[in-house]
Every structure is written in structure tokens, then in C-alpha cells.
Coordinates of C-alpha atoms in Angstrom, one line a residue:
M8 CA 9.4 -11.2 -5.8
A9 CA 9.9 -11.3 -2.0
H10 CA 13.1 -10.3 -0.2
D11 CA 13.2 -11.9 3.2
H12 CA 15.4 -9.9 5.6
P13 CA 15.5 -10.2 9.4
D14 CA 16.1 -6.5 10.2
H15 CA 15.3 -2.6 9.3
D16 CA 15.1 1.3 10.4
H17 CA 12.6 4.2 9.3
D18 CA 10.4 7.2 10.4
E19 CA 7.1 8.1 8.7
H20 CA 7.4 11.8 9.7
E21 CA 11.0 12.0 8.6
H22 CA 10.1 11.2 5.0
G23 CA 7.5 13.9 4.8
Q24 CA 10.2 16.5 5.5
H25 CA 12.4 15.6 2.6
P26 CA 12.6 18.2 -0.2
P27 CA 11.0 17.2 -3.5
S28 CA 13.0 14.7 -5.5
D29 CA 14.3 15.5 -8.9
M30 CA 11.6 13.4 -10.4
E31 CA 8.9 15.2 -8.5
L32 CA 10.2 18.6 -9.6
R33 CA 10.3 17.4 -13.2
V34 CA 6.7 16.2 -13.0
K35 CA 5.6 19.5 -11.5
A36 CA 7.4 21.4 -14.3
L37 CA 5.8 19.2 -16.9
E38 CA 2.4 19.6 -15.4
S39 CA 2.8 23.4 -15.3
L40 CA 3.9 23.5 -19.0
L41 CA 0.9 21.3 -20.1
V42 CA -1.5 23.5 -18.2
E43 CA 0.1 26.7 -19.7
K44 CA -0.2 25.3 -23.2
G45 CA -3.9 24.4 -22.6
L46 CA -3.2 20.7 -23.1
V47 CA -4.3 19.8 -19.5
D48 CA -7.3 21.2 -17.6
P49 CA -6.2 22.0 -14.0
A50 CA -9.8 21.4 -12.8
A51 CA -9.6 17.9 -14.2
L52 CA -6.3 17.3 -12.4
D53 CA -7.8 18.5 -9.2
A54 CA -10.8 16.3 -9.6
T55 CA -8.7 13.3 -10.2
V56 CA -6.6 13.9 -7.1
D57 CA -9.7 14.6 -5.1
H58 CA -11.2 11.3 -6.3
F59 CA -8.3 9.2 -5.2
E60 CA -7.6 11.1 -2.0
H61 CA -11.2 11.4 -0.6
K62 CA -13.5 9.1 -2.5
V63 CA -11.1 6.1 -2.8
G64 CA -8.6 6.7 0.0
P65 CA -7.9 3.4 1.8
R66 CA -11.7 2.6 2.0
N67 CA -11.7 0.3 -1.0
G68 CA -8.8 -1.8 0.3
A69 CA -10.4 -1.9 3.8
R70 CA -13.6 -3.4 2.3
V71 CA -11.5 -6.0 0.5
V72 CA -9.8 -7.0 3.8
A73 CA -13.0 -7.0 5.7
R74 CA -14.7 -9.3 3.1
A75 CA -11.7 -11.6 3.2
W76 CA -11.9 -11.8 7.0
S77 CA -15.6 -12.5 7.0
D78 CA -16.0 -14.7 3.9
P79 CA -13.7 -17.8 3.6
A80 CA -14.8 -18.3 0.0
Y81 CA -14.0 -14.8 -1.0
R82 CA -10.7 -15.1 0.8
A83 CA -9.8 -18.2 -1.2
R84 CA -10.7 -16.3 -4.5
L85 CA -8.5 -13.4 -3.3
R86 CA -5.6 -15.7 -2.8
E87 CA -6.1 -17.4 -6.2
N88 CA -6.7 -14.3 -8.3
A89 CA -6.6 -11.0 -6.3
G90 CA -7.3 -8.8 -9.3
A91 CA -10.5 -10.7 -10.1
A92 CA -11.6 -10.9 -6.5
I93 CA -11.0 -7.1 -6.0
A94 CA -12.9 -6.4 -9.2
E95 CA -15.9 -8.3 -7.7
L96 CA -16.3 -5.4 -5.3
G97 CA -16.1 -2.9 -8.1
F98 CA -12.6 -1.7 -7.5
A99 CA -10.6 -1.8 -10.7
G100 CA -8.8 0.6 -13.0
R101 CA -5.3 1.6 -14.1
Q102 CA -2.6 1.0 -11.5
G103 CA -4.6 -1.8 -10.1
E104 CA -5.0 -4.3 -12.9
H105 CA -2.5 -6.9 -11.7
M106 CA -2.7 -7.5 -8.0
R107 CA -1.5 -10.1 -5.5
A108 CA -2.8 -10.4 -1.9
V109 CA -0.3 -11.5 0.8
E110 CA -1.6 -12.4 4.2
N111 CA -0.1 -11.7 7.6
S112 CA -0.2 -14.4 10.3
A113 CA 1.4 -15.2 13.6
E114 CA 4.4 -16.5 11.7
V115 CA 4.8 -14.1 8.8
H116 CA 4.6 -10.3 8.4
N117 CA 4.4 -8.9 4.9
M118 CA 5.5 -5.4 3.8
V119 CA 5.3 -3.7 0.4
V120 CA 7.8 -1.4 -1.3
C121 CA 8.6 -0.3 -4.8
T122 CA 12.3 -0.1 -5.1
L123 CA 12.5 1.3 -8.6
C124 CA 9.8 4.1 -8.5
S125 CA 6.5 4.1 -6.6
C126 CA 4.2 1.6 -8.1
Y127 CA 1.1 1.5 -6.0
P128 CA -2.5 0.2 -6.3
W129 CA -4.4 3.5 -6.5
P130 CA -7.9 2.0 -7.1
V131 CA -7.6 0.0 -3.8
L132 CA -5.6 2.4 -1.6
G133 CA -6.0 5.8 -3.1
L134 CA -3.1 8.2 -3.2
P135 CA 0.3 6.8 -2.0
P136 CA 1.7 8.4 1.1
V137 CA 4.7 10.7 0.7
W138 CA 7.0 8.3 2.6
Y139 CA 6.2 5.4 0.3
K140 CA 7.7 7.3 -2.6
S141 CA 10.8 8.5 -0.7
A142 CA 14.2 7.1 -1.5
P143 CA 15.0 6.3 2.2
Y144 CA 11.9 4.0 2.5
R145 CA 12.5 2.4 -0.9
S146 CA 16.0 1.5 -0.1
R147 CA 15.8 0.7 3.6
A148 CA 12.6 -1.4 3.4
V149 CA 14.7 -4.1 1.6
I150 CA 17.9 -3.7 3.6
D151 CA 16.5 -3.4 7.1
P152 CA 12.7 -4.1 7.2
R153 CA 12.6 -4.7 11.0
G154 CA 14.2 -1.4 11.7
V155 CA 11.8 0.4 9.4
L156 CA 8.8 -1.4 11.0
A157 CA 10.1 -0.4 14.5
E158 CA 10.1 3.3 13.4
F159 CA 6.5 2.9 12.5
G160 CA 5.9 1.5 15.9
V161 CA 5.7 -2.2 14.9
T162 CA 8.0 -4.5 16.9
L163 CA 7.8 -8.1 15.8
P164 CA 8.9 -11.1 17.9
E165 CA 12.1 -12.8 16.9
G166 CA 10.3 -15.8 15.4
V167 CA 8.2 -13.8 13.0
E168 CA 9.4 -13.9 9.4
V169 CA 9.4 -10.6 7.5
R170 CA 8.7 -10.8 3.8
V171 CA 9.3 -7.7 1.7
W172 CA 7.4 -7.6 -1.6
D173 CA 8.7 -5.3 -4.4
S174 CA 5.9 -3.9 -6.5
T175 CA 6.4 -3.3 -10.2
A176 CA 4.4 -1.9 -13.1
E177 CA 3.3 -5.5 -13.8
L178 CA 2.4 -6.6 -10.3
R179 CA 1.2 -4.7 -7.2
Y180 CA 0.6 -6.1 -3.7
L181 CA -2.1 -5.7 -1.0
V182 CA -1.3 -6.9 2.5
I183 CA -4.2 -8.6 4.3
P184 CA -3.5 -7.9 8.0
E185 CA -4.1 -10.6 10.6
R186 CA -7.6 -10.3 11.9
P187 CA -7.7 -9.1 15.5
A188 CA -8.9 -11.4 18.2
G189 CA -12.3 -10.7 19.7
T190 CA -13.8 -9.4 16.4
E191 CA -16.0 -12.3 15.6
A192 CA -19.3 -10.4 16.3
L193 CA -18.4 -7.4 14.2
S194 CA -20.1 -6.6 11.0
E195 CA -18.2 -6.3 7.7
D196 CA -18.5 -2.5 7.9
E197 CA -17.2 -2.5 11.5
L198 CA -14.3 -4.7 10.4
A199 CA -13.5 -2.4 7.5
A200 CA -13.3 0.5 10.0
L201 CA -10.4 -1.2 11.8
V202 CA -8.2 -1.4 8.7
T203 CA -5.7 1.4 7.8
R204 CA -3.8 2.2 4.7
N205 CA -0.5 1.5 6.5
G206 CA -1.8 -1.9 7.5
M207 CA -2.4 -2.8 3.9
I208 CA 1.1 -1.7 3.0
G209 CA 2.5 -3.6 5.9
T210 CA 3.9 -0.8 8.0
A211 CA 1.2 -1.2 10.7
R212 CA -0.5 -4.3 12.2
L213 CA -3.9 -3.0 11.0

């Protein structure tokens, strides 16, 4: 579901300074209890975090974007069935089963939020940034998207429509940034190197 709003306000660094939420504290307490009772292996937890943080990161999503930029047929499949198209590149798993790709253009800028919790496509983007899970981002992204984007350094012309997509447990979104001019000669790997995690959330141009 998209919420189209003309305005917004937000700071990436500000959200990293917020104390842990009640939910984060509860999760930490539960994790500690499970480890203490021997039901969870802390090494396995560390390995899982390391996998999504360093081996996945935003690299998988960047490869999806680069392929879409360079292969019109793949781009069409991504628009029609994002989950299947992403799986073609070997990126699948829990938290990424049901995906939709939304494309930025000269007329439209897309931005993703999860207003209820922090649903996020881990197999494509790795670990979610702290600010994505914060209450200020989750509320303000819908109320004032242009203000939030401005705090990330993204100032859009008046005529550009901002579309805010609300992720859920049933459907997660991947923003395909607008391909930069002058990149026609770049290889797919070189194109992927231009794409950032924030660009695929929609809080950056790339």
C-alpha cells in the first residue's frame, strides 16, 4: 500500500542515538535467557548476524538493481514478479519471500517504511539500519516524507511525486533507483558498486 504525501523531516544520525526501545530490550532479555538455558548457541547467533551484516549486506540488492539497469528483460520480470526475479540471482530466504520492486524516475521517488514494526528484506539488503527500526522514522516517513528525505540530504523538485510504501510481513519492497546518466559503458559489477542500501530503501538517490 502506498501513502502519497508531499512533505517530511528526519536525521539518520539522530535515530542512532535513541536508547533501546522496549521491544529491543525484551528481545535482548529473551536472547540472554535462551542462551543461559542452553536453548540457543551464542556462536550460531553471532554467525547469523555476521552472515547478514558482512556476506549479504546490501550487495545482493545492488546486484538486482544493476541487472535491472542493464537487462530490460530481467527488469520486466522484476516488475512482474520481484520475488521470482530476485530468486533467479540466488537471493531468497525468510524475510524475503514476498517482494515487490518499485522504480524511481524523473517523476516519482519511492521510499520504504514499516509503520507497524520493522519488516525488511534481509536476504536482499542484509541487516536493517538502526534508524529504519526507530519510531521517529516509522511515523514521520508517512506524515512528512519530504522532510525526512531532506534530512538524509535528498531534496526533490516540487513536481516529483513521493510515494511511501509500507512493508508488512506479507509484502516487502525494494526501491530500484533511477540509473545515473553517463553510465552506459559501465559493466554490471561497476553499476552494482554505485548502489547503496539507503538508495534501495529510498532515503538516497543511489
